[in-house]
Amino acid sequence: MIHFLELKRLNAPYAEELKEACSRVIDSGWYILGSETKQFESQFAQFCGTKFCIGVANGLDALTLTLKAWIELGKVEKGDEVIVPANTYIASVLAVTEAGLTPVFVEPEERSHNICPQKIKDAVSSKTKVILPVHLYGQLADMKPIMEIAKEFDLLVLEDSAQAHGAELDGKKAGSWGDASGFSFYPGKNLGALGDGGAITTDDESLAKTLVALRNYGSHVKYENLYQGHNSRLDEIQSAMLAVKLKYLPTEIANRRKVAEFYRSEINNPLISLPEVDLQSAHVWHLFVVRTEHREALANHLIEHGVQTQVHYPIVPYKQEAYREYQHISLPLAERLQDEVLSIPISPYIDIEEQKKVITAMNSFMI
């Protein structure tokens, strides 16, 4: 069986370094907001090309705390609108509502599945304050026109870069395009911890200082609290292990691109639409997502041939019971994608024989 993702196999090449990193933290006797976190924050900011990185507990908190920080700084008011992709994972929307803001759902582009810039522009109202583009599957959203729209309407941009560590366009990496960006280090991400973790990148010093306080009970000095904050801190052990894995991320991205190119050159089935990409450096292939009108049949065919798959994502956020007040919305492309997308195995370690097995199974599918 070719598993969709094997975390043990993913971390095996670095197992000894990861164990050494854990031992170093254990022996230090300092486990929260210490030197390991500071070092990783510095390294990840440098990797992304930003001035600041603030480690937090997870990717959802990274987005939520950024929005709350902008409220504290007077840049956004509760009830203001945030434009979000209609076909994103629900966490992008949860961050908006947790901050007391209003999501406005926008259709994606057909080719990339990322949020459509023209649809963003059409959705801007007098209450709009933030655009939240999500770099789905590892491919950067079309950030140049998005940033132009933000400038035209004086809007903030919060990138959701949870799936796009290292994706790059015109020399700018994911996390350095907007006013801020949220990252997830969930274990299955391209840069994954061995537990939960997240971070915010930004060039805005005032935002960074506010976030440093907000993640730590709203405190800038011990026992003094500027804000009604949160307990959301990237711990020392996860920071140490992420620093190990960050060293190997460029090589892993290169391996993912080789697998993706092999798939795209060899899968040739008229019943299956392959992902499209304009520029390889803009895509880090967190997921390899195909489309078909026969998804259930294809998934069953693949499992019969020893290939696991997953669906990202089977229900759009505004059709979830959690957001039943938005269920009257109709966005045809987002809803078509929820019924047609299927993710097949891709990772830095999947070997050539496994890739060939996936390709053979895909090409042998018929109705």
Short mmCIF file of C-alpha atoms in Angstrom, two decimals:
data_model
loop_
_atom_site.label_atom_id
_atom_site.label_comp_id
_atom_site.label_asym_id
_atom_site.label_seq_id
_atom_site.Cartn_x
_atom_site.Cartn_y
_atom_site.Cartn_z
CA MET A 1 0.00 0.00 0.00
CA ILE A 2 1.25 3.47 -0.91
CA HIS A 3 0.05 5.55 2.01
CA PHE A 4 -1.08 9.08 1.41
CA LEU A 5 1.41 10.30 4.03
CA GLU A 6 3.73 8.48 6.43
CA LEU A 7 5.04 10.84 9.09
CA LYS A 8 7.51 8.34 10.51
CA ARG A 9 9.04 7.91 7.06
CA LEU A 10 9.00 11.66 6.52
CA ASN A 11 11.08 12.30 9.66
CA ALA A 12 13.30 9.21 9.49
CA PRO A 13 16.21 10.87 7.60
CA TYR A 14 16.61 13.39 10.40
CA ALA A 15 15.74 11.16 13.37
CA GLU A 16 19.11 11.39 15.09
CA GLU A 17 19.31 15.17 14.69
CA LEU A 18 15.75 15.51 15.99
CA LYS A 19 16.57 13.38 19.03
CA GLU A 20 19.69 15.43 19.69
CA ALA A 21 17.64 18.63 19.47
CA CYS A 22 15.12 17.27 21.98
CA SER A 23 17.88 16.18 24.35
CA ARG A 24 19.48 19.59 24.16
CA VAL A 25 16.23 21.24 25.21
CA ILE A 26 15.59 18.72 27.98
CA ASP A 27 19.08 19.25 29.36
CA SER A 28 18.71 23.04 29.20
CA GLY A 29 15.88 23.08 31.75
CA TRP A 30 14.12 25.90 29.80
CA TYR A 31 11.05 24.84 27.83
CA ILE A 32 8.97 27.92 26.92
CA LEU A 33 10.11 31.09 25.08
CA GLY A 34 13.81 30.47 25.35
CA SER A 35 16.84 30.53 23.07
CA GLU A 36 15.61 27.75 20.76
CA THR A 37 12.46 29.65 19.88
CA LYS A 38 14.35 32.90 19.37
CA GLN A 39 16.85 31.15 17.12
CA PHE A 40 14.19 29.45 15.02
CA GLU A 41 12.18 32.69 14.72
CA SER A 42 15.29 34.43 13.40
CA GLN A 43 16.06 31.61 10.96
CA PHE A 44 12.51 31.37 9.64
CA ALA A 45 12.21 35.15 9.22
CA GLN A 46 15.43 35.07 7.21
CA PHE A 47 14.16 32.13 5.15
CA CYS A 48 10.91 33.96 4.33
CA GLY A 49 12.63 37.30 3.74
CA THR A 50 10.90 39.21 6.54
CA LYS A 51 12.14 41.25 9.47
CA PHE A 52 10.15 39.45 12.14
CA CYS A 53 8.80 36.01 12.97
CA ILE A 54 6.66 35.31 16.02
CA GLY A 55 6.23 31.67 16.99
CA VAL A 56 2.77 30.64 18.20
CA ALA A 57 0.96 27.43 19.13
CA ASN A 58 -0.58 26.62 15.73
CA GLY A 59 -1.55 27.99 12.33
CA LEU A 60 -5.07 28.98 13.36
CA ASP A 61 -3.69 31.11 16.20
CA ALA A 62 -1.25 32.70 13.77
CA LEU A 63 -4.14 34.06 11.71
CA THR A 64 -6.43 34.86 14.65
CA LEU A 65 -3.82 36.71 16.68
CA THR A 66 -2.78 38.80 13.68
CA LEU A 67 -6.35 39.95 13.12
CA LYS A 68 -6.75 40.67 16.84
CA ALA A 69 -3.48 42.59 16.86
CA TRP A 70 -4.73 44.81 14.04
CA ILE A 71 -7.85 45.47 16.12
CA GLU A 72 -5.68 46.44 19.10
CA LEU A 73 -3.65 48.73 16.85
CA GLY A 74 -6.81 50.43 15.58
CA LYS A 75 -6.37 49.28 11.99
CA VAL A 76 -9.47 47.06 12.02
CA GLU A 77 -12.71 47.22 13.99
CA LYS A 78 -14.91 44.36 15.08
CA GLY A 79 -17.57 43.68 12.46
CA ASP A 80 -15.31 44.73 9.58
CA GLU A 81 -15.17 42.45 6.55
CA VAL A 82 -12.37 40.08 5.58
CA ILE A 83 -12.36 38.65 2.05
CA VAL A 84 -11.57 34.91 2.13
CA PRO A 85 -11.47 32.13 -0.47
CA ALA A 86 -14.72 30.17 -0.66
CA ASN A 87 -12.87 26.85 -1.06
CA THR A 88 -10.30 27.09 1.72
CA TYR A 89 -9.92 24.93 4.83
CA ILE A 90 -12.25 26.11 7.57
CA ALA A 91 -9.37 27.38 9.77
CA SER A 92 -8.98 30.44 7.53
CA VAL A 93 -12.59 31.37 8.28
CA LEU A 94 -12.49 30.41 11.96
CA ALA A 95 -9.73 32.97 12.46
CA VAL A 96 -11.92 35.71 11.00
CA THR A 97 -14.95 34.99 13.16
CA GLU A 98 -12.89 34.32 16.30
CA ALA A 99 -11.53 37.87 15.91
CA GLY A 100 -15.08 39.25 15.73
CA LEU A 101 -14.84 40.01 12.01
CA THR A 102 -17.10 39.11 9.09
CA PRO A 103 -15.98 36.70 6.34
CA VAL A 104 -16.87 37.50 2.73
CA PHE A 105 -16.51 34.41 0.56
CA VAL A 106 -15.01 34.76 -2.90
CA GLU A 107 -14.73 32.26 -5.76
CA PRO A 108 -11.37 30.81 -6.83
CA GLU A 109 -9.68 30.83 -10.21
CA GLU A 110 -10.45 27.77 -12.34
CA ARG A 111 -6.81 26.95 -13.12
CA SER A 112 -5.09 27.34 -9.75
CA HIS A 113 -8.00 26.93 -7.32
CA ASN A 114 -6.59 29.99 -5.54
CA ILE A 115 -8.67 33.08 -4.83
CA CYS A 116 -9.51 35.13 -7.94
CA PRO A 117 -8.18 38.73 -7.88
CA GLN A 118 -11.05 40.09 -9.98
CA LYS A 119 -13.58 38.47 -7.65
CA ILE A 120 -11.77 40.09 -4.73
CA LYS A 121 -12.11 43.49 -6.35
CA ASP A 122 -15.80 42.89 -7.02
CA ALA A 123 -16.34 41.98 -3.34
CA VAL A 124 -14.74 45.09 -1.81
CA SER A 125 -17.19 47.22 0.16
CA SER A 126 -16.99 50.15 2.55
CA LYS A 127 -16.65 47.60 5.39
CA THR A 128 -13.76 45.67 3.83
CA LYS A 129 -10.51 45.98 5.74
CA VAL A 130 -8.54 42.79 5.04
CA ILE A 131 -7.84 40.40 2.16
CA LEU A 132 -6.91 36.88 3.31
CA PRO A 133 -5.48 34.96 0.33
CA VAL A 134 -4.69 31.28 0.94
CA HIS A 135 -1.84 29.67 -0.99
CA LEU A 136 -3.72 26.43 -1.56
CA TYR A 137 -1.89 23.13 -2.12
CA GLY A 138 1.49 24.90 -2.05
CA GLN A 139 0.96 27.33 -4.94
CA LEU A 140 1.16 31.07 -4.36
CA ALA A 141 -2.02 32.99 -5.02
CA ASP A 142 -1.75 35.65 -7.73
CA MET A 143 -0.22 38.12 -5.30
CA LYS A 144 0.78 40.97 -7.60
CA PRO A 145 -2.77 41.99 -8.57
CA ILE A 146 -3.97 41.20 -5.04
CA MET A 147 -1.44 43.63 -3.60
CA GLU A 148 -2.45 46.24 -6.20
CA ILE A 149 -6.10 45.89 -5.14
CA ALA A 150 -5.05 46.22 -1.50
CA LYS A 151 -3.16 49.41 -2.30
CA GLU A 152 -6.04 50.83 -4.35
CA PHE A 153 -8.58 50.34 -1.53
CA ASP A 154 -6.19 50.78 1.42
CA LEU A 155 -6.66 47.21 2.65
CA LEU A 156 -4.46 44.98 4.79
CA VAL A 157 -3.31 41.63 3.41
CA LEU A 158 -2.93 38.58 5.63
CA GLU A 159 -1.47 35.61 3.75
CA ASP A 160 -2.45 32.13 4.85
CA SER A 161 0.81 30.37 4.02
CA ALA A 162 0.08 27.16 5.93
CA GLN A 163 0.59 25.04 2.80
CA ALA A 164 3.25 27.07 1.03
CA HIS A 165 6.51 27.21 3.03
CA GLY A 166 9.18 28.24 0.53
CA ALA A 167 6.95 29.00 -2.46
CA GLU A 168 8.42 31.97 -4.35
CA LEU A 169 7.34 34.46 -7.00
CA ASP A 170 9.51 37.27 -8.40
CA GLY A 171 12.08 36.71 -5.66
CA LYS A 172 9.52 37.01 -2.86
CA LYS A 173 8.59 34.01 -0.78
CA ALA A 174 5.24 33.13 0.73
CA GLY A 175 4.98 35.07 3.96
CA SER A 176 6.68 38.20 2.63
CA TRP A 177 4.02 39.49 0.21
CA GLY A 178 1.34 40.73 2.58
CA ASP A 179 1.35 42.92 5.67
CA ALA A 180 1.60 39.67 7.64
CA SER A 181 1.34 35.95 7.11
CA GLY A 182 0.26 32.96 9.17
CA PHE A 183 2.09 29.64 8.95
CA SER A 184 1.22 26.21 10.31
CA PHE A 185 3.83 23.65 11.33
CA TYR A 186 1.30 20.85 11.71
CA PRO A 187 3.21 17.54 11.28
CA GLY A 188 1.97 16.92 7.74
CA LYS A 189 3.02 20.32 6.39
CA ASN A 190 6.07 20.75 4.16
CA LEU A 191 7.82 22.16 7.22
CA GLY A 192 6.18 20.12 9.95
CA ALA A 193 6.85 19.91 13.66
CA LEU A 194 6.39 16.73 15.68
CA GLY A 195 3.34 18.28 17.28
CA ASP A 196 1.44 21.52 16.80
CA GLY A 197 3.12 24.79 15.97
CA GLY A 198 2.70 27.99 14.00
CA ALA A 199 4.24 31.36 13.26
CA ILE A 200 3.52 34.85 11.96
CA THR A 201 5.90 36.70 9.66
CA THR A 202 5.83 40.46 9.07
CA ASP A 203 7.96 43.53 8.42
CA ASP A 204 5.78 45.66 10.71
CA GLU A 205 7.58 46.25 14.02
CA SER A 206 4.50 47.57 15.84
CA LEU A 207 2.52 44.50 14.78
CA ALA A 208 5.34 42.19 15.84
CA LYS A 209 5.55 43.78 19.30
CA THR A 210 1.79 43.52 19.74
CA LEU A 211 1.84 39.86 18.73
CA VAL A 212 4.68 39.05 21.13
CA ALA A 213 2.46 40.32 23.93
CA LEU A 214 -0.80 38.81 22.67
CA ARG A 215 0.65 35.29 22.43
CA ASN A 216 1.76 35.50 26.07
CA TYR A 217 -1.40 36.52 27.97
CA GLY A 218 -1.20 40.04 26.54
CA SER A 219 1.91 40.68 28.61
CA HIS A 220 4.91 42.72 27.51
CA VAL A 221 6.47 42.65 30.99
CA LYS A 222 5.88 39.82 33.46
CA TYR A 223 2.69 40.36 35.47
CA GLU A 224 1.83 43.48 33.45
CA ASN A 225 -0.81 43.00 30.76
CA LEU A 226 -1.45 45.45 27.94
CA TYR A 227 -4.11 43.32 26.25
CA GLN A 228 -6.60 40.57 26.92
CA GLY A 229 -4.22 38.06 25.41
CA HIS A 230 -3.85 34.35 24.78
CA ASN A 231 -1.59 31.49 25.74
CA SER A 232 -0.22 30.61 22.30
CA ARG A 233 3.51 29.97 22.27
CA LEU A 234 5.73 27.83 20.06
CA ASP A 235 7.57 25.68 22.61
CA GLU A 236 11.31 25.07 22.81
CA ILE A 237 11.31 21.43 21.71
CA GLN A 238 9.20 22.10 18.62
CA SER A 239 11.37 25.12 17.80
CA ALA A 240 14.54 23.04 18.05
CA MET A 241 13.14 20.31 15.80
CA LEU A 242 11.81 22.81 13.27
CA ALA A 243 15.27 24.37 13.07
CA VAL A 244 16.66 20.95 12.13
CA LYS A 245 14.05 20.38 9.45
CA LEU A 246 14.31 23.92 8.04
CA LYS A 247 17.85 23.12 6.87
CA TYR A 248 16.51 20.39 4.61
CA LEU A 249 13.38 22.14 3.36
CA PRO A 250 14.88 23.39 0.05
CA THR A 251 16.00 19.86 -0.84
CA GLU A 252 12.59 18.45 0.08
CA ILE A 253 10.87 21.08 -2.07
CA ALA A 254 13.11 20.12 -5.01
CA ASN A 255 12.18 16.46 -4.51
CA ARG A 256 8.46 17.30 -4.41
CA ARG A 257 8.80 19.23 -7.68
CA LYS A 258 10.46 16.25 -9.36
CA VAL A 259 7.62 13.98 -8.31
CA ALA A 260 5.02 16.51 -9.46
CA GLU A 261 6.68 16.89 -12.86
CA PHE A 262 6.84 13.12 -13.30
CA TYR A 263 3.15 12.84 -12.49
CA ARG A 264 2.24 15.69 -14.81
CA SER A 265 4.26 14.25 -17.69
CA GLU A 266 3.12 10.63 -17.30
CA ILE A 267 -0.48 10.69 -16.06
CA ASN A 268 -2.53 10.80 -19.21
CA ASN A 269 -6.15 9.95 -18.60
CA PRO A 270 -8.92 12.01 -20.23
CA LEU A 271 -11.16 11.39 -17.20
CA ILE A 272 -8.68 13.17 -14.91
CA SER A 273 -7.61 16.84 -14.94
CA LEU A 274 -4.12 17.49 -13.61
CA PRO A 275 -3.06 20.57 -11.62
CA GLU A 276 -1.81 23.50 -13.66
CA VAL A 277 1.11 25.70 -12.73
CA ASP A 278 2.53 28.80 -14.42
CA LEU A 279 5.86 28.91 -12.60
CA GLN A 280 7.54 26.02 -10.78
CA SER A 281 9.13 28.25 -8.13
CA ALA A 282 5.67 29.48 -7.12
CA HIS A 283 4.59 25.92 -6.21
CA VAL A 284 6.04 23.69 -3.48
CA TRP A 285 3.54 20.83 -3.98
CA HIS A 286 2.25 20.37 -0.46
CA LEU A 287 -0.57 18.52 -2.22
CA PHE A 288 -1.02 17.09 -5.71
CA VAL A 289 -4.71 17.69 -6.39
CA VAL A 290 -6.45 16.30 -9.46
CA ARG A 291 -10.04 16.81 -10.60
CA THR A 292 -12.55 14.33 -11.94
CA GLU A 293 -16.31 14.08 -12.25
CA HIS A 294 -15.94 10.49 -11.06
CA ARG A 295 -14.13 11.07 -7.77
CA GLU A 296 -15.62 8.25 -5.72
CA ALA A 297 -15.02 5.73 -8.49
CA LEU A 298 -11.44 6.95 -8.97
CA ALA A 299 -10.70 6.82 -5.23
CA ASN A 300 -12.08 3.28 -5.05
CA HIS A 301 -10.07 2.25 -8.12
CA LEU A 302 -6.87 3.64 -6.60
CA ILE A 303 -7.35 1.94 -3.24
CA GLU A 304 -7.93 -1.35 -5.08
CA HIS A 305 -4.54 -0.76 -6.72
CA GLY A 306 -2.84 0.01 -3.40
CA VAL A 307 -2.89 3.82 -3.51
CA GLN A 308 -4.42 5.89 -0.71
CA THR A 309 -6.01 9.28 -1.44
CA GLN A 310 -7.62 12.14 0.46
CA VAL A 311 -10.08 14.92 -0.36
CA HIS A 312 -9.06 18.55 0.32
CA TYR A 313 -11.80 19.66 1.04
CA PRO A 314 -15.15 17.84 0.77
CA ILE A 315 -17.34 20.62 2.25
CA VAL A 316 -16.74 24.32 1.67
CA PRO A 317 -16.74 26.37 4.89
CA TYR A 318 -19.95 28.26 4.17
CA LYS A 319 -21.84 24.96 3.80
CA GLN A 320 -20.64 23.68 7.18
CA GLU A 321 -23.10 23.55 10.08
CA ALA A 322 -20.71 25.79 12.02
CA TYR A 323 -21.49 28.57 9.51
CA ARG A 324 -25.15 27.80 8.83
CA GLU A 325 -25.91 31.53 8.61
CA TYR A 326 -23.98 31.51 5.29
CA GLN A 327 -25.54 28.37 3.82
CA HIS A 328 -27.78 30.40 1.52
CA ILE A 329 -24.70 31.47 -0.45
CA SER A 330 -24.20 29.87 -3.86
CA LEU A 331 -20.71 29.87 -5.39
CA PRO A 332 -20.76 27.37 -8.26
CA LEU A 333 -17.04 26.86 -8.88
CA ALA A 334 -16.17 26.37 -5.20
CA GLU A 335 -19.01 23.88 -4.91
CA ARG A 336 -17.95 22.04 -8.05
CA LEU A 337 -14.41 21.75 -6.72
CA GLN A 338 -15.63 20.29 -3.43
CA ASP A 339 -17.20 17.46 -5.43
CA GLU A 340 -14.33 16.87 -7.88
CA VAL A 341 -10.94 17.32 -6.17
CA LEU A 342 -8.84 14.36 -5.09
CA SER A 343 -5.32 14.41 -3.62
CA ILE A 344 -2.89 11.63 -4.53
CA PRO A 345 0.33 10.75 -2.64
CA ILE A 346 3.23 13.17 -2.97
CA SER A 347 6.17 13.60 -0.61
CA PRO A 348 9.94 14.09 -0.66
CA TYR A 349 10.52 10.38 -0.02
CA ILE A 350 8.10 8.61 -2.40
CA ASP A 351 10.42 6.51 -4.59
CA ILE A 352 10.34 6.03 -8.33
CA GLU A 353 8.68 2.61 -8.20
CA GLU A 354 5.91 4.01 -5.99
CA GLN A 355 5.47 6.93 -8.35
CA LYS A 356 5.17 4.55 -11.30
CA LYS A 357 2.58 2.51 -9.40
CA VAL A 358 0.51 5.66 -8.79
CA ILE A 359 0.80 6.64 -12.46
CA THR A 360 -0.20 3.18 -13.70
CA ALA A 361 -3.21 3.15 -11.39
CA MET A 362 -4.30 6.61 -12.54
CA ASN A 363 -3.92 5.77 -16.22
CA SER A 364 -5.81 2.47 -15.91
CA PHE A 365 -8.93 4.12 -14.48
CA MET A 366 -11.98 3.96 -16.71
CA ILE A 367 -15.75 4.21 -16.44
#
